[in-house]
Coordinates of C-alpha atoms in Angstrom, one line a residue:
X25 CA 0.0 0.0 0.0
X26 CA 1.3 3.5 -1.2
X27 CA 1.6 6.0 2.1
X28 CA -0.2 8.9 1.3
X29 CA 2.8 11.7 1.1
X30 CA 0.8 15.2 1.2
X31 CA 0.7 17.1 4.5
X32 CA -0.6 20.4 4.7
X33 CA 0.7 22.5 8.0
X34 CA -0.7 25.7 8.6
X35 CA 1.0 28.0 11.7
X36 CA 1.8 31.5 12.4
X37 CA 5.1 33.1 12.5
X38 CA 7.2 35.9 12.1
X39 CA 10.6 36.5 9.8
X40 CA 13.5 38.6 9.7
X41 CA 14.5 39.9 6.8
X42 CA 17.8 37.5 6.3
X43 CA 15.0 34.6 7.1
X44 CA 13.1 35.7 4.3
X45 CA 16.0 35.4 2.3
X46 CA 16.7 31.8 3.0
X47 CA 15.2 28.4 1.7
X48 CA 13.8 26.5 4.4
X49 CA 12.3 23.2 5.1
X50 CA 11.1 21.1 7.2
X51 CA 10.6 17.2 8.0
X52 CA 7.9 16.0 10.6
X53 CA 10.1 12.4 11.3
X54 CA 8.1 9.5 12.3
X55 CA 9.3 6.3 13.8
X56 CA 9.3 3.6 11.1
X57 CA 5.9 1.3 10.8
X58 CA 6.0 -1.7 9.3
X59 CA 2.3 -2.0 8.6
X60 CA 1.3 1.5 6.7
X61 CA -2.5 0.6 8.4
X62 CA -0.6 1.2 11.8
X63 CA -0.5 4.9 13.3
X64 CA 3.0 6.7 13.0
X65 CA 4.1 8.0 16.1
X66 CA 6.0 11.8 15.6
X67 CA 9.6 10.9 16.5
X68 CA 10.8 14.9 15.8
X69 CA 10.9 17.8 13.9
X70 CA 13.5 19.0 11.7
X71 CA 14.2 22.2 9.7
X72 CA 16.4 23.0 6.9
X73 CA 17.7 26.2 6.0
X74 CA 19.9 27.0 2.9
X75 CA 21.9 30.4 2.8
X76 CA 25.0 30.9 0.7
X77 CA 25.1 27.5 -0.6
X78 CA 25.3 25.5 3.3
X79 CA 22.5 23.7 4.2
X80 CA 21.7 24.3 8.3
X81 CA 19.5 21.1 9.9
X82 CA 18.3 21.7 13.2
X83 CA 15.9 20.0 15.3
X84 CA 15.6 16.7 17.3
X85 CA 14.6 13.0 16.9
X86 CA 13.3 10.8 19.9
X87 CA 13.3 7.1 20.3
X88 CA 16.8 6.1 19.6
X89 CA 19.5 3.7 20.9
X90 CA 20.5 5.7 24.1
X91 CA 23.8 6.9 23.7
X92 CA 24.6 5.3 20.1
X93 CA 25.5 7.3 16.7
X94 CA 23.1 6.6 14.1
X95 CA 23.6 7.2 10.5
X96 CA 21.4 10.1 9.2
X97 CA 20.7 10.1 5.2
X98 CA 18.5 12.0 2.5
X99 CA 17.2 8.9 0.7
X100 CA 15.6 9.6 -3.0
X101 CA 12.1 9.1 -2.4
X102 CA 9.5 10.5 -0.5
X103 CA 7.6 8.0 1.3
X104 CA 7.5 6.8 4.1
X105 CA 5.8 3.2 4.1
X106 CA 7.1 -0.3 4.9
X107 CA 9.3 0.5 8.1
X108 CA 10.8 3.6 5.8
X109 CA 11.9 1.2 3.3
X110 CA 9.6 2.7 0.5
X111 CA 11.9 5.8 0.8
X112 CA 14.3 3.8 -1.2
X113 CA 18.1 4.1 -1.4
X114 CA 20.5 7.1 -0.5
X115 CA 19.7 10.0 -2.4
X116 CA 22.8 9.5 -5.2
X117 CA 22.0 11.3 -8.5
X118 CA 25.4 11.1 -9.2
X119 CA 26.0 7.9 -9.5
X120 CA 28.7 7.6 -6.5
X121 CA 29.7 5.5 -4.0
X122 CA 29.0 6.2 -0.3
X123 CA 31.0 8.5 1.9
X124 CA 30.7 11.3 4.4
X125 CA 29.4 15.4 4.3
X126 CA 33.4 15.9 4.6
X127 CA 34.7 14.3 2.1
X128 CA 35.4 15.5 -1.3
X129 CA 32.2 15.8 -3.7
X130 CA 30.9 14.6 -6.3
X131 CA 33.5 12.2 -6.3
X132 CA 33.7 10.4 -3.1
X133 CA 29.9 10.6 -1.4
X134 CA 26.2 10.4 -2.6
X135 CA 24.2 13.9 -2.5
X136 CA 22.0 12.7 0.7
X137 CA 25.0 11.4 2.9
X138 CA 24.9 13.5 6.0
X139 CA 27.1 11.4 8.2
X140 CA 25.6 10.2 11.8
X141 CA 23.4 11.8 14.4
X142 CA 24.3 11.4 18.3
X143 CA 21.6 9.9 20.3
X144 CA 21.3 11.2 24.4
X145 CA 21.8 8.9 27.3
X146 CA 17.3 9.4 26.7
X147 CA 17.5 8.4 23.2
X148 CA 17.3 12.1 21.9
X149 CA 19.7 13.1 19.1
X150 CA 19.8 17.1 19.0
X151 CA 20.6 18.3 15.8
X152 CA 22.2 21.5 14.7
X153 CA 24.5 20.8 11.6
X154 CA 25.8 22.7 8.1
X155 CA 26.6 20.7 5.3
X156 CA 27.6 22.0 1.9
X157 CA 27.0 20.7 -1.5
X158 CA 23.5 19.3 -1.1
X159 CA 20.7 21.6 -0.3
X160 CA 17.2 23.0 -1.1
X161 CA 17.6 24.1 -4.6
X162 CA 19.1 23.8 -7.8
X163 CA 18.7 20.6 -9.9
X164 CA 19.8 18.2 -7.2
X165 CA 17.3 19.6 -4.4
X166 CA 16.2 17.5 -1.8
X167 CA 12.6 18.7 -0.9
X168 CA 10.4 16.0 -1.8
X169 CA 12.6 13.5 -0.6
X170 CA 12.8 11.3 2.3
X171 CA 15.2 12.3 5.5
X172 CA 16.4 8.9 7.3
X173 CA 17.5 7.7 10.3
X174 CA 19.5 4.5 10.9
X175 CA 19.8 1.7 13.4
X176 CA 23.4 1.7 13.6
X177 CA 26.4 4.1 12.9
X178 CA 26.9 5.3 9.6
X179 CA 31.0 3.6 8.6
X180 CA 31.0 6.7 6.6
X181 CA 32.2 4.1 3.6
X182 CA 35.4 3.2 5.5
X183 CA 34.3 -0.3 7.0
X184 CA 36.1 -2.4 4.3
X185 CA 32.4 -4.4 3.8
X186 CA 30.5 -4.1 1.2
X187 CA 27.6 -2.4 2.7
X188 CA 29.9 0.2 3.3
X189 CA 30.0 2.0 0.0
X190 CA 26.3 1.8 -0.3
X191 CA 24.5 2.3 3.1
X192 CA 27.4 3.0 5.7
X193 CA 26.3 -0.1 6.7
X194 CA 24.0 1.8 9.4
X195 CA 21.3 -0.8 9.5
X196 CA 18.0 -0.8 9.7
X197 CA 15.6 2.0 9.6
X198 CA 14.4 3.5 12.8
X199 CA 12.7 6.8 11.7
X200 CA 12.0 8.7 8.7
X201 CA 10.5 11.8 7.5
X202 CA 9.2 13.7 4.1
X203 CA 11.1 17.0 3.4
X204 CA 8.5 19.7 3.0
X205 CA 9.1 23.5 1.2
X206 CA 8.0 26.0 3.6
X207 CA 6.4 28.6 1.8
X208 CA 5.4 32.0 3.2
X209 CA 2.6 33.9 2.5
X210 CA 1.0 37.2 3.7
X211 CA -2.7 36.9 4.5
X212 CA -5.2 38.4 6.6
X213 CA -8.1 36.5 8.6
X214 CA -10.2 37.4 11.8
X215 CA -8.5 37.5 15.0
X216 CA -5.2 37.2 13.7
X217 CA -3.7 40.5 12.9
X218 CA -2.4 39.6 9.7
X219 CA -0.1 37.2 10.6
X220 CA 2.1 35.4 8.4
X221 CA 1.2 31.5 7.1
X222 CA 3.8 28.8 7.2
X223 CA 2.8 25.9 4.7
X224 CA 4.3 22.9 4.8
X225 CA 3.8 20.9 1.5
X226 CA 5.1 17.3 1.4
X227 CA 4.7 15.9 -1.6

């Protein structure tokens, strides 16, 4: 069964003027279901920014290994079905083998390789990371697509297996989420004093 992968958010905010000059994102991350009937419980919230070519991610995922790095990928489709599995492989228009965000690029890394997320002695991995060369726009743009989290830590393709220049080897899927475009618009309604609409559209 295909996961339904359109979510519309509605909430009201205020910008700066160097926020409205950035792309931003955001991925509601849900902790993976192997039935798509089941509910999906809300494992975090992240957001993605993109000013001057660097990607920021920031936000938090619940529900991990206490203590334990997890690899942490863009994968190239957006759905989240069958334990996250429907999301595919790593995002890799390219055509490379896997590596890590510090490695040289486009020839040593997919596009969607962000390395590993650390989780909290409480299973909580806070996130607050730039990475270059893979971001919100331009013809290898990632909303749309599927943000991952993995069982186990990401080898970064060092680990001499060969999972490792594929997946990281990082395991199973324990989360995943659907990278939305926030989009802002100005509108006026009753009792809100013309606040500002954040839409979230997750397609």
């Amino acid at each position: 069964m295909h996961v339904a992968t359109f979510i519309l958010l509605l909430s009201f905010v205020s910008f700066s003027s160097s926020q409205m000059a950035a792309l931003r994102g955001r991925a509601y991350v849900f902790t993976a279901q192997a039935n798509n009937n089941n509910p999906f419980p809300l494992a975090g919230i992240l957001d993605f920014t993109e000013n001057n070519e660097i990607l920021t991610v920031s936000g938090s995922v619940s529900g991990l290994t206490a203590g334990q790095m997890h690899g942490f990928h863009v994968h190239a489709v957006g759905d989240i079905g069958n334990s996250c599995n429907a999301a595919l492989g790593h995002y890799n228009p390219l055509g490379r083998t896997h590596g890590g965000p510090g490695q040289p690029f486009p020839t040593i890394r997919h596009v969607g390789d962000l390395g590993n997320v650390q989780a909290s002695a409480a299973g909580v991995a806070n996130i607050n990371a730039n990475f270059r060369r893979v971001g919100l726009s331009g013809p290898f743009s990632i909303f749309g697509r599927a943000i991952v989290v993995h069982a186990m830590q990401d080898d970064l393709g060092l680990g001499g297996v060969p999972a490792s220049l594929t997946t990281g080897n990082a395991g199973a899927r324990v989360a995943c989420g659907i990278i939305g475009r926030l989009v802002r618009y100005n509108c006026s309604f009753k009792n809100t004093d013309s606040s500002e609409l954040v839409v979230a559209i997750i397609s």
